[in-house]
Tab-separated table of C-alpha atoms in Angstrom:
chain	number	residue	atom	x	y	z
A	1	MET	CA	-13.405	-46.966	6.536
A	2	SER	CA	-10.979	-44.125	7.100
A	3	ALA	CA	-11.846	-40.820	5.461
A	4	THR	CA	-8.191	-40.103	4.730
A	5	THR	CA	-7.123	-40.994	1.219
A	6	GLN	CA	-3.499	-41.873	0.544
A	7	PRO	CA	-1.968	-40.901	-2.804
A	8	PRO	CA	-1.228	-43.715	-5.222
A	9	ALA	CA	2.289	-45.098	-5.310
A	10	SER	CA	2.997	-43.443	-8.647
A	11	GLN	CA	1.571	-40.031	-7.692
A	12	PRO	CA	3.977	-37.501	-6.166
A	13	THR	CA	3.063	-35.546	-3.081
A	14	ALA	CA	2.747	-31.771	-2.968
A	15	ASP	CA	6.459	-31.203	-2.385
A	16	GLY	CA	7.487	-33.177	-5.442
A	17	ALA	CA	8.523	-36.308	-3.535
A	18	ALA	CA	7.013	-39.696	-4.191
A	19	PRO	CA	5.580	-41.769	-1.355
A	20	SER	CA	7.788	-44.197	0.467
A	21	GLY	CA	9.230	-46.731	-1.937
A	22	GLY	CA	8.529	-44.644	-5.073
A	23	PRO	CA	10.978	-42.672	-7.160
A	24	ARG	CA	11.630	-39.087	-6.142
A	25	MET	CA	10.869	-36.346	-8.626
A	26	LYS	CA	13.074	-33.421	-9.424
A	27	PRO	CA	11.489	-30.295	-7.921
A	28	GLY	CA	9.617	-28.312	-10.532
A	29	ALA	CA	9.969	-30.998	-13.221
A	30	SER	CA	6.266	-31.793	-13.407
A	31	GLU	CA	4.825	-28.297	-12.985
A	32	LEU	CA	4.159	-25.762	-15.655
A	33	VAL	CA	5.923	-22.470	-14.983
A	34	SER	CA	4.124	-19.403	-16.316
A	35	TRP	CA	5.861	-17.161	-18.840
A	36	LYS	CA	4.063	-14.082	-17.499
A	37	ALA	CA	6.944	-12.887	-15.326
A	38	GLY	CA	9.611	-13.362	-17.989
A	39	ILE	CA	7.572	-11.683	-20.722
A	40	GLY	CA	6.433	-8.827	-18.477
A	41	LEU	CA	9.919	-8.073	-17.154
A	42	GLY	CA	11.356	-8.349	-20.664
A	43	LEU	CA	8.914	-5.812	-22.090
A	44	LEU	CA	9.534	-3.418	-19.189
A	45	ALA	CA	13.298	-3.804	-19.642
A	46	LEU	CA	13.001	-2.948	-23.341
A	47	LEU	CA	10.849	0.086	-22.499
A	48	ALA	CA	13.410	1.187	-19.916
A	49	THR	CA	16.228	0.844	-22.454
A	50	VAL	CA	14.405	3.122	-24.865
A	51	LEU	CA	13.481	5.721	-22.235
A	52	PHE	CA	16.488	5.703	-19.897
A	53	GLY	CA	19.102	4.978	-22.561
A	54	PHE	CA	18.232	6.156	-26.073
A	55	LEU	CA	15.922	9.008	-24.988
A	56	ALA	CA	18.014	10.192	-22.041
A	57	ASN	CA	19.606	13.642	-22.129
A	58	SER	CA	22.992	14.769	-20.899
A	59	LYS	CA	21.718	16.784	-17.925
A	60	THR	CA	22.416	16.031	-14.298
A	61	ALA	CA	19.476	15.152	-12.064
A	62	GLY	CA	19.625	16.533	-8.536
A	63	PHE	CA	17.895	15.244	-5.409
A	64	ARG	CA	18.039	17.583	-2.424
A	65	ILE	CA	18.044	16.147	1.080
A	66	ALA	CA	15.733	17.819	3.597
A	67	GLU	CA	17.549	20.107	6.009
A	68	PRO	CA	17.175	19.152	9.707
A	69	ARG	CA	15.535	21.530	12.138
A	70	ASP	CA	18.271	21.002	14.730
A	71	PRO	CA	21.599	20.085	13.042
A	72	ASN	CA	23.271	19.035	16.312
A	73	ALA	CA	20.438	16.713	17.352
A	74	SER	CA	20.217	15.351	13.825
A	75	THR	CA	23.942	14.518	13.748
A	76	VAL	CA	23.780	12.619	17.039
A	77	THR	CA	20.659	10.792	15.896
A	78	ALA	CA	22.296	9.938	12.576
A	79	TRP	CA	25.270	8.296	14.318
A	80	ILE	CA	23.039	6.309	16.660
A	81	THR	CA	20.806	5.275	13.753
A	82	LEU	CA	23.870	4.256	11.735
A	83	VAL	CA	25.101	1.920	14.480
A	84	VAL	CA	21.663	0.418	15.139
A	85	ALA	CA	20.881	-0.043	11.436
A	86	LEU	CA	24.287	-1.625	10.770
A	87	THR	CA	23.787	-4.064	13.627
A	88	ALA	CA	20.245	-4.907	12.530
A	89	ALA	CA	21.221	-5.315	8.861
A	90	SER	CA	24.132	-7.600	9.784
A	91	TYR	CA	22.015	-9.782	12.060
A	92	LEU	CA	19.083	-10.016	9.660
A	93	GLY	CA	21.372	-10.695	6.712
A	94	TYR	CA	23.116	-13.480	8.651
A	95	ARG	CA	19.758	-14.956	9.673
A	96	TRP	CA	18.433	-14.771	6.104
A	97	ASN	CA	21.551	-16.436	4.695
A	98	THR	CA	21.525	-19.125	7.408
A	99	GLN	CA	17.883	-20.013	6.781
A	100	ARG	CA	18.486	-20.276	3.035
A	101	GLY	CA	21.605	-22.379	3.616
A	102	ASN	CA	19.705	-24.817	5.803
A	103	GLY	CA	17.171	-25.348	3.042
A	104	GLY	CA	14.246	-24.069	5.123
A	105	ALA	CA	11.621	-21.632	3.975
A	106	GLY	CA	12.617	-19.159	6.658
A	107	ASP	CA	10.595	-16.320	8.126
A	108	ARG	CA	8.849	-14.319	5.414
A	109	TRP	CA	9.479	-11.010	7.173
A	110	VAL	CA	13.278	-11.387	7.307
A	111	PRO	CA	14.069	-10.365	3.672
A	112	ALA	CA	11.845	-7.278	3.858
A	113	ALA	CA	13.270	-6.321	7.256
A	114	THR	CA	16.815	-6.738	5.925
A	115	ILE	CA	16.124	-4.462	2.972
A	116	ALA	CA	14.512	-1.863	5.257
A	117	ALA	CA	17.538	-1.945	7.571
A	118	VAL	CA	19.896	-1.424	4.622
A	119	VAL	CA	17.818	1.551	3.408
A	120	VAL	CA	17.882	3.150	6.875
A	121	LEU	CA	21.618	2.459	7.038
A	122	GLY	CA	22.157	4.337	3.786
A	123	LEU	CA	20.071	7.310	4.907
A	124	ALA	CA	21.914	7.429	8.222
A	125	ALA	CA	25.224	7.448	6.337
A	126	LEU	CA	24.010	10.457	4.332
A	127	GLY	CA	23.130	12.222	7.568
A	128	VAL	CA	26.522	11.484	9.134
A	129	ALA	CA	28.320	12.712	6.010
A	130	GLY	CA	26.183	15.868	5.942
A	131	VAL	CA	25.154	15.360	2.323
A	132	GLU	CA	22.691	18.048	1.217
A	133	LYS	CA	22.239	17.111	-2.438
A	134	ILE	CA	22.778	14.041	-4.618
A	135	ALA	CA	23.653	14.801	-8.249
A	136	VAL	CA	23.392	11.966	-10.795
A	137	PRO	CA	24.424	12.032	-14.499
A	138	SER	CA	21.246	11.074	-16.313
A	139	MET	CA	22.656	9.351	-19.395
A	140	ALA	CA	25.279	7.261	-17.586
A	141	LEU	CA	22.905	6.062	-14.891
A	142	GLY	CA	20.182	5.458	-17.473
A	143	TRP	CA	22.360	3.030	-19.420
A	144	ILE	CA	23.491	1.320	-16.209
A	145	CYS	CA	19.880	0.786	-15.149
A	146	SER	CA	18.949	-0.427	-18.640
A	147	VAL	CA	21.719	-3.040	-18.650
A	148	LEU	CA	20.774	-4.241	-15.161
A	149	LEU	CA	17.102	-4.504	-16.106
A	150	LEU	CA	17.889	-6.427	-19.290
A	151	GLY	CA	20.085	-8.776	-17.278
A	152	LEU	CA	17.389	-9.387	-14.659
A	153	ALA	CA	14.760	-9.963	-17.341
A	154	GLY	CA	17.085	-12.367	-19.155
A	155	TYR	CA	17.684	-14.292	-15.941
A	156	ALA	CA	13.917	-14.541	-15.376
A	157	ILE	CA	13.490	-15.972	-18.874
A	158	PHE	CA	16.379	-18.406	-18.253
A	159	LEU	CA	14.681	-19.640	-15.071
A	160	THR	CA	11.413	-20.105	-16.929
A	161	LEU	CA	13.123	-22.144	-19.653
A	162	ASN	CA	14.496	-24.397	-16.937
A	163	HIS	CA	11.048	-24.815	-15.343
A	164	ARG	CA	11.969	-22.773	-12.288
A	165	ARG	CA	9.900	-20.021	-10.750
A	166	THR	CA	11.100	-16.410	-10.711
A	167	PRO	CA	12.208	-15.614	-7.129
A	168	ARG	CA	10.729	-12.681	-5.292
A	169	TRP	CA	14.083	-10.970	-4.840
A	170	LEU	CA	14.416	-10.695	-8.608
A	171	GLY	CA	11.106	-8.884	-8.974
A	172	GLY	CA	11.907	-6.597	-6.042
A	173	THR	CA	15.364	-5.741	-7.410
A	174	PHE	CA	13.876	-5.087	-10.850
A	175	ALA	CA	11.307	-2.711	-9.352
A	176	VAL	CA	13.940	-0.751	-7.392
A	177	VAL	CA	16.285	-0.379	-10.373
A	178	PHE	CA	13.394	0.627	-12.649
A	179	LEU	CA	12.213	3.246	-10.131
A	180	VAL	CA	15.694	4.749	-9.780
A	181	GLY	CA	16.133	5.003	-13.532
A	182	PHE	CA	12.631	6.393	-13.977
A	183	MET	CA	13.118	9.093	-11.344
A	184	VAL	CA	16.453	10.221	-12.788
A	185	TRP	CA	14.984	10.291	-16.314
A	186	ILE	CA	12.018	12.409	-15.208
A	187	VAL	CA	14.000	14.903	-13.144
A	188	ALA	CA	16.688	15.305	-15.805
A	189	GLY	CA	13.973	16.328	-18.259
A	190	GLY	CA	13.263	19.537	-16.331
A	191	ARG	CA	13.549	22.938	-17.958
A	192	ASP	CA	16.559	24.107	-15.874
A	193	ASN	CA	20.152	23.409	-16.827
A	194	GLU	CA	20.595	21.387	-13.622
A	195	PRO	CA	17.055	20.364	-12.618
A	196	SER	CA	16.513	19.089	-9.084
A	197	ILE	CA	13.736	18.199	-6.694
A	198	SER	CA	13.474	17.885	-2.919
A	199	LEU	CA	13.602	14.201	-2.028
A	200	GLY	CA	12.243	14.897	1.424
A	201	GLY	CA	9.362	16.963	0.038
A	202	LEU	CA	8.519	14.278	-2.512
A	203	LEU	CA	8.370	11.511	0.087
A	204	ALA	CA	6.601	13.625	2.716
A	205	GLY	CA	3.905	14.644	0.232
A	206	SER	CA	3.513	11.041	-0.854
A	207	VAL	CA	2.883	9.825	2.697
A	208	THR	CA	0.440	12.666	3.330
A	209	LEU	CA	-1.576	11.974	0.182
A	210	ALA	CA	-1.609	8.261	0.984
A	211	VAL	CA	-3.224	8.582	4.435
A	212	PRO	CA	-6.898	8.395	3.339
A	213	LEU	CA	-5.978	5.739	0.771
A	214	VAL	CA	-4.447	3.560	3.475
A	215	PHE	CA	-7.529	3.812	5.690
A	216	GLY	CA	-9.787	3.127	2.711
A	217	SER	CA	-7.793	0.092	1.602
A	218	LEU	CA	-7.730	-1.297	5.164
A	219	SER	CA	-11.504	-0.937	5.209
A	220	GLY	CA	-11.637	-2.971	2.013
A	221	VAL	CA	-9.343	-5.623	3.506
A	222	LEU	CA	-11.545	-6.030	6.596
A	223	CYS	CA	-14.666	-6.365	4.459
A	224	GLU	CA	-13.401	-8.565	1.636
A	225	ARG	CA	-11.632	-10.942	4.020
A	226	VAL	CA	-15.095	-11.949	5.245
A	227	GLY	CA	-16.606	-12.077	1.769
A	228	VAL	CA	-18.197	-8.613	1.431
A	229	VAL	CA	-17.129	-6.330	-1.421
A	230	ASN	CA	-17.008	-2.783	-0.057
A	231	ILE	CA	-17.518	-0.453	-3.011
A	232	ALA	CA	-18.892	2.143	-0.577
A	233	ILE	CA	-15.451	3.257	0.634
A	234	GLU	CA	-15.876	6.532	-1.252
A	235	GLY	CA	-19.108	7.278	0.609
A	236	GLN	CA	-17.567	6.328	3.954
A	237	LEU	CA	-14.631	8.684	3.396
A	238	LEU	CA	-16.922	11.515	2.319
A	239	LEU	CA	-19.425	11.193	5.178
A	240	GLY	CA	-16.525	10.851	7.628
A	241	ALA	CA	-15.074	14.133	6.352
A	242	PHE	CA	-18.458	15.870	6.570
A	243	SER	CA	-19.217	14.578	10.064
A	244	ALA	CA	-15.758	15.496	11.369
A	245	ALA	CA	-16.101	19.049	10.076
A	246	VAL	CA	-19.571	19.654	11.515
A	247	VAL	CA	-19.080	17.985	14.909
A	248	ALA	CA	-15.634	19.522	15.470
A	249	THR	CA	-17.028	22.971	14.633
A	250	VAL	CA	-20.137	22.672	16.810
A	251	THR	CA	-18.319	21.207	19.832
A	252	GLY	CA	-15.052	23.069	19.346
A	253	ASN	CA	-13.199	19.783	19.840
A	254	VAL	CA	-11.319	18.176	16.935
A	255	TYR	CA	-11.047	14.876	18.800
A	256	LEU	CA	-14.822	14.573	19.006
A	257	GLY	CA	-14.852	15.311	15.281
A	258	LEU	CA	-12.458	12.398	14.754
A	259	ILE	CA	-14.709	10.055	16.752
A	260	SER	CA	-17.801	11.231	14.876
A	261	ALA	CA	-16.058	10.469	11.565
A	262	ALA	CA	-15.600	6.851	12.660
A	263	VAL	CA	-19.264	6.662	13.670
A	264	ALA	CA	-20.382	8.140	10.344
A	265	GLY	CA	-18.336	5.604	8.396
A	266	ALA	CA	-19.794	2.793	10.501
A	267	LEU	CA	-23.323	4.028	9.756
A	268	VAL	CA	-22.696	3.776	6.022
A	269	SER	CA	-21.353	0.272	6.575
A	270	LEU	CA	-24.419	-0.621	8.628
A	271	VAL	CA	-26.646	0.114	5.639
A	272	LEU	CA	-24.320	-1.896	3.394
A	273	ALA	CA	-24.332	-4.820	5.815
A	274	VAL	CA	-28.095	-4.910	6.361
A	275	VAL	CA	-29.015	-4.639	2.690
A	276	SER	CA	-26.359	-6.958	1.282
A	277	ILE	CA	-25.980	-9.543	4.075
A	278	LYS	CA	-29.503	-9.749	5.476
A	279	TYR	CA	-31.516	-9.036	2.320
A	280	LEU	CA	-28.974	-10.521	-0.125
A	281	VAL	CA	-28.931	-7.531	-2.498
A	282	ASN	CA	-25.941	-7.416	-4.858
A	283	GLN	CA	-23.055	-5.925	-2.864
A	284	ILE	CA	-21.544	-3.957	-5.729
A	285	ILE	CA	-24.869	-2.329	-6.609
A	286	VAL	CA	-25.481	-1.404	-2.972
A	287	GLY	CA	-22.009	0.139	-2.700
A	288	VAL	CA	-22.419	2.245	-5.823
A	289	VAL	CA	-25.864	3.436	-4.693
A	290	LEU	CA	-24.482	4.396	-1.276
A	291	ASN	CA	-21.683	6.403	-2.882
A	292	VAL	CA	-24.147	8.336	-5.014
A	293	LEU	CA	-26.485	8.835	-2.037
A	294	ILE	CA	-23.757	10.146	0.275
A	295	SER	CA	-22.381	12.420	-2.445
A	296	GLY	CA	-25.820	13.946	-3.047
A	297	LEU	CA	-26.666	14.207	0.660
A	298	THR	CA	-23.421	15.922	1.675
A	299	SER	CA	-23.574	18.260	-1.332
A	300	PHE	CA	-27.140	19.257	-0.411
A	301	LEU	CA	-26.275	19.847	3.254
A	302	PHE	CA	-23.164	21.791	2.276
A	303	SER	CA	-25.125	24.083	-0.052
A	304	THR	CA	-28.049	24.650	2.306
A	305	LEU	CA	-26.492	24.618	5.790
A	306	LEU	CA	-22.701	24.856	5.794
A	307	THR	CA	-22.502	27.600	3.193
A	308	ALA	CA	-25.183	29.627	4.985
A	309	ASP	CA	-23.322	29.616	8.317
A	310	PRO	CA	-19.728	28.413	7.823
A	311	GLN	CA	-18.441	30.102	10.990
A	312	HIS	CA	-20.583	27.916	13.245
A	313	LEU	CA	-20.796	24.758	11.109
A	314	ASN	CA	-17.691	24.511	8.914
A	315	LYS	CA	-14.658	25.754	10.844
A	316	PRO	CA	-13.432	22.594	12.550
A	317	GLY	CA	-9.827	23.527	13.297
A	318	ARG	CA	-6.905	21.230	12.567
A	319	LEU	CA	-4.960	18.402	14.159
A	320	GLN	CA	-1.408	19.715	14.405
A	321	PRO	CA	1.647	17.542	13.638
A	322	VAL	CA	3.342	15.985	16.657
A	323	ASP	CA	7.076	15.190	16.706
A	324	ILE	CA	8.225	11.907	18.220
A	325	PRO	CA	11.505	12.580	20.075
A	326	PHE	CA	14.641	11.067	18.533
A	327	LEU	CA	12.742	9.327	15.706
A	328	ALA	CA	11.803	12.668	14.139
A	329	ASP	CA	15.535	13.519	13.815
A	330	ILE	CA	16.461	10.422	11.779
A	331	PRO	CA	17.863	11.688	8.445
A	332	VAL	CA	15.309	11.980	5.622
A	333	ILE	CA	12.723	9.501	6.917
A	334	GLY	CA	12.406	10.980	10.410
A	335	PRO	CA	10.631	14.212	9.433
A	336	ILE	CA	8.494	12.284	6.958
A	337	LEU	CA	7.264	9.437	9.147
A	338	PHE	CA	7.475	10.792	12.670
A	339	ARG	CA	6.173	14.359	12.348
A	340	GLN	CA	2.585	13.381	11.717
A	341	SER	CA	-0.826	14.362	12.986
A	342	LEU	CA	-2.859	12.024	15.169
A	343	VAL	CA	-4.553	10.618	12.055
A	344	GLY	CA	-1.149	9.846	10.541
A	345	TYR	CA	-0.041	7.917	13.625
A	346	LEU	CA	-3.388	6.120	13.749
A	347	MET	CA	-2.644	4.997	10.187
A	348	TYR	CA	0.499	3.168	11.349
A	349	VAL	CA	-1.349	1.640	14.284
A	350	ALA	CA	-4.247	0.523	12.078
A	351	VAL	CA	-1.949	-1.238	9.594
A	352	ILE	CA	-0.136	-3.125	12.368
A	353	VAL	CA	-3.306	-4.041	14.269
A	354	VAL	CA	-5.174	-5.266	11.189
A	355	TYR	CA	-2.197	-7.309	9.983
A	356	VAL	CA	-1.512	-8.935	13.348
A	357	GLY	CA	-5.219	-9.483	13.946
A	358	LEU	CA	-5.832	-11.161	10.588
A	359	PHE	CA	-2.798	-13.433	10.492
A	360	HIS	CA	-1.752	-14.016	14.087
A	361	THR	CA	-4.939	-14.301	16.149
A	362	LYS	CA	-7.841	-16.700	16.525
A	363	TRP	CA	-10.201	-13.929	15.403
A	364	GLY	CA	-8.253	-13.522	12.181
A	365	LEU	CA	-8.386	-17.241	11.486
A	366	ARG	CA	-12.164	-17.172	11.837
A	367	VAL	CA	-12.437	-14.109	9.604
A	368	ARG	CA	-10.356	-15.665	6.845
A	369	ALA	CA	-12.297	-18.918	7.117
A	370	VAL	CA	-15.555	-17.032	6.576
A	371	GLY	CA	-14.115	-15.270	3.532
A	372	GLU	CA	-12.668	-18.405	1.958
A	373	HIS	CA	-15.215	-21.104	2.795
A	374	PRO	CA	-18.272	-19.912	4.749
A	375	GLN	CA	-19.956	-23.332	4.659
A	376	ALA	CA	-16.993	-24.947	6.375
A	377	ALA	CA	-16.800	-22.093	8.889
A	378	ASP	CA	-20.493	-22.540	9.666
A	379	THR	CA	-19.949	-26.261	10.157
A	380	VAL	CA	-17.391	-25.679	12.929
A	381	GLY	CA	-19.698	-23.257	14.745
A	382	ILE	CA	-18.710	-19.841	13.388
A	383	ASN	CA	-21.660	-17.502	12.855
A	384	VAL	CA	-20.884	-16.420	9.296
A	385	ASN	CA	-23.280	-13.493	8.915
A	386	ARG	CA	-22.545	-12.120	12.379
A	387	THR	CA	-18.827	-12.180	11.606
A	388	ARG	CA	-19.501	-10.385	8.338
A	389	PHE	CA	-21.618	-7.745	10.087
A	390	ARG	CA	-18.884	-7.003	12.613
A	391	ASN	CA	-16.112	-6.748	10.077
A	392	VAL	CA	-18.107	-4.528	7.738
A	393	LEU	CA	-18.886	-2.168	10.626
A	394	MET	CA	-15.220	-2.087	11.649
A	395	GLY	CA	-14.231	-1.426	8.058
A	396	GLY	CA	-16.640	1.494	7.868
A	397	ALA	CA	-15.246	3.006	11.075
A	398	VAL	CA	-11.697	2.726	9.726
A	399	ALA	CA	-12.685	4.407	6.450
A	400	GLY	CA	-14.506	7.146	8.395
A	401	ILE	CA	-11.298	7.958	10.291
A	402	GLY	CA	-9.566	8.216	6.937
A	403	GLY	CA	-12.246	10.675	5.817
A	404	SER	CA	-11.525	12.922	8.805
A	405	PHE	CA	-8.087	13.533	7.298
A	406	PHE	CA	-9.634	15.787	4.640
A	407	THR	CA	-11.228	18.232	7.095
A	408	LEU	CA	-9.050	17.927	10.210
A	409	VAL	CA	-5.576	17.643	8.663
A	410	SER	CA	-5.457	18.505	4.961
A	411	VAL	CA	-7.752	21.566	5.058
A	412	ASP	CA	-9.907	23.084	7.773
A	413	ALA	CA	-13.286	23.064	6.018
A	414	PHE	CA	-15.593	20.701	4.156
A	415	SER	CA	-16.305	21.114	0.443
A	416	LYS	CA	-18.365	19.231	-2.111
A	417	ASP	CA	-17.062	15.769	-3.041
A	418	MET	CA	-13.720	16.578	-1.445
A	419	SER	CA	-12.770	12.887	-1.286
A	420	GLY	CA	-12.216	13.176	-5.043
A	421	GLY	CA	-12.704	9.503	-5.914
A	422	ARG	CA	-10.055	8.285	-3.471
A	423	GLY	CA	-12.377	5.526	-2.325
A	424	TYR	CA	-12.062	3.924	-5.738
A	425	ILE	CA	-8.302	4.435	-5.697
A	426	ALA	CA	-8.264	2.652	-2.321
A	427	LEU	CA	-9.997	-0.294	-3.992
A	428	ALA	CA	-7.234	-0.372	-6.601
A	429	ALA	CA	-4.626	-0.291	-3.818
A	430	LEU	CA	-6.444	-3.167	-2.124
A	431	ILE	CA	-6.201	-5.275	-5.294
A	432	PHE	CA	-2.609	-4.308	-5.985
A	433	GLY	CA	-1.737	-5.189	-2.375
A	434	ARG	CA	-3.355	-8.635	-2.808
A	435	TRP	CA	-5.865	-8.220	0.014
A	436	ASN	CA	-3.059	-7.990	2.577
A	437	PRO	CA	-2.844	-5.037	5.023
A	438	ILE	CA	0.898	-4.541	4.463
A	439	GLY	CA	0.529	-4.885	0.703
A	440	ALA	CA	-2.405	-2.461	0.669
A	441	PHE	CA	-0.371	0.023	2.733
A	442	LEU	CA	2.570	-0.126	0.316
A	443	ALA	CA	0.259	0.112	-2.697
A	444	ALA	CA	-1.420	3.183	-1.199
A	445	LEU	CA	2.015	4.759	-0.705
A	446	LEU	CA	2.766	4.054	-4.368
A	447	PHE	CA	-0.461	5.793	-5.402
A	448	GLY	CA	0.378	8.742	-3.154
A	449	PHE	CA	3.885	8.860	-4.635
A	450	ALA	CA	2.531	8.948	-8.191
A	451	ASP	CA	-0.026	11.606	-7.232
A	452	ASN	CA	2.622	13.835	-5.679
A	453	LEU	CA	5.121	13.217	-8.473
A	454	GLN	CA	2.736	14.446	-11.150
A	455	SER	CA	2.558	17.801	-9.367
A	456	ILE	CA	6.329	18.016	-9.022
A	457	ILE	CA	7.094	17.229	-12.668
A	458	THR	CA	4.677	19.982	-13.662
A	459	ILE	CA	6.570	22.451	-11.476
A	460	ILE	CA	10.030	21.531	-12.784
A	461	GLY	CA	8.792	21.523	-16.391
A	462	SER	CA	9.506	17.886	-17.232
A	463	PRO	CA	8.219	16.864	-20.682
A	464	VAL	CA	6.585	13.758	-19.191
A	465	PRO	CA	2.793	14.375	-19.202
A	466	SER	CA	1.349	14.573	-15.693
A	467	GLN	CA	-1.574	12.464	-16.924
A	468	PHE	CA	0.896	9.623	-17.471
A	469	MET	CA	1.835	9.661	-13.791
A	470	ALA	CA	-1.830	9.740	-12.789
A	471	MET	CA	-2.412	6.685	-14.987
A	472	LEU	CA	0.633	4.715	-13.778
A	473	PRO	CA	-0.781	3.251	-10.523
A	474	TYR	CA	-3.829	1.900	-12.351
A	475	ALA	CA	-1.623	0.371	-15.030
A	476	LEU	CA	0.401	-1.327	-12.286
A	477	THR	CA	-2.831	-2.617	-10.757
A	478	VAL	CA	-3.816	-4.159	-14.090
A	479	ILE	CA	-0.374	-5.773	-14.276
A	480	ALA	CA	-0.784	-7.168	-10.768
A	481	VAL	CA	-4.269	-8.547	-11.422
A	482	ALA	CA	-3.056	-10.104	-14.692
A	483	GLY	CA	-0.506	-12.056	-12.683
A	484	LEU	CA	2.669	-10.584	-14.169
A	485	VAL	CA	4.115	-10.022	-10.699
A	486	GLY	CA	2.704	-13.132	-9.078
A	487	ARG	CA	-0.611	-14.641	-8.248
A	488	SER	CA	-3.334	-12.209	-7.221
A	489	ARG	CA	-6.520	-13.848	-5.973
A	490	PRO	CA	-9.306	-12.409	-3.810
A	491	PRO	CA	-10.941	-14.424	-1.021
A	492	ALA	CA	-12.954	-17.233	-2.613
A	493	ALA	CA	-16.307	-16.148	-1.155
A	494	SER	CA	-15.865	-12.432	-1.820
A	495	GLY	CA	-19.112	-10.946	-3.108
A	496	ILE	CA	-21.102	-14.141	-2.566
A	497	PRO	CA	-23.982	-13.905	-0.030
A	498	TYR	CA	-24.325	-16.728	2.458
A	499	VAL	CA	-27.626	-18.395	3.279
A	500	LYS	CA	-27.490	-20.865	6.163
A	501	GLY	CA	-28.823	-24.313	5.461
């Protein structure tokens, strides 16, 4: 008897079509469409109408563009970037439209790449025009954003009533419009008559603050994709920072300090792997214990050794920013993305490598199989626990490199608990990014943006409480986990130990 079971004649297949000879179903007619998106977007649109419309003031919000170091080089780069971005946006837009017209699913990266090309095109146009400041009337733009948000929310509800899913472009457009209105509302609330902020400074600070969060969230991705919950990210960041400071000071070489940070993070992961994978101790408990242990250990060593002789144990030096020719002169985004330290560039490399490795290699297929269904992976010859060991160690090394940012880039000395709970924030970014390296990277940037924005609104005297901005990323994480912006599900075997046999 064949093991393959055919669906009954009256049962539709997964794409909504009946088997040969049966009636075809209208797509979406038999499935229940959740009201979460419509309700969530509707509530946010109403909130935006109150804040951006009724509570808006008559001031003008200003956004200053960062001044280039070399105006001549920046102008040439802006023209070249404008031509390249226009060509790329046109090609990607044509490809996106063609794929949709042919009824195919299309490449998932094309819409995001098209949007990115359009954004770069706009920034290049600002550079060519020599714009130094963008001034926006708060009340007028607030009402425009409110109307657009209400329209998008209404369309989402209309789609739900017609048993159709809310498309991704709608959610993305809603988020962009909401962010624009929110930024203008905040800046216009400053104490000056014409309040303004530096757009370049805001974005640059956001990327800088996000660096350890990105490494921490990538560590979580590597671990949870094989079924191990890594709560110990905080400890890995902290021990990485401590090790980088001490080794770089003793050897006089910051690069050795960077390598030692990766080793220190891997050592924390080794303890996590042995205790939770081999001895089957609860992974969350082990992670919390490791965080407390590393915090106490580094605080003790700092108080007894580093404080006693900081000149020979806690003066590691710093990794200086390195400009990438041409790219660093791209208007606005060039100085932000391409004038980074070695750790900053390693962040970009790590995101790309982890994403390609997980979703486009044989190794990644094995890793995801272990995280989703370890029994099935074991059946086809994959050593489940060995795969988990390797990934947890790699995750620890990645988090350790992120920890080196605190002592080799941000400041040039170690201090008690200087990671400041960012390991837990990285876990939130991991969840908000849906256990995807690209999503975790973008979520970490959002957290860094909110962290930097709360400092800026305090400086300009905006009436919005800075605590609200600190709370916002966590509120968005709750929204994501609740499913208001789509399905958010961890790997099926995450946190579950595997015993062979």
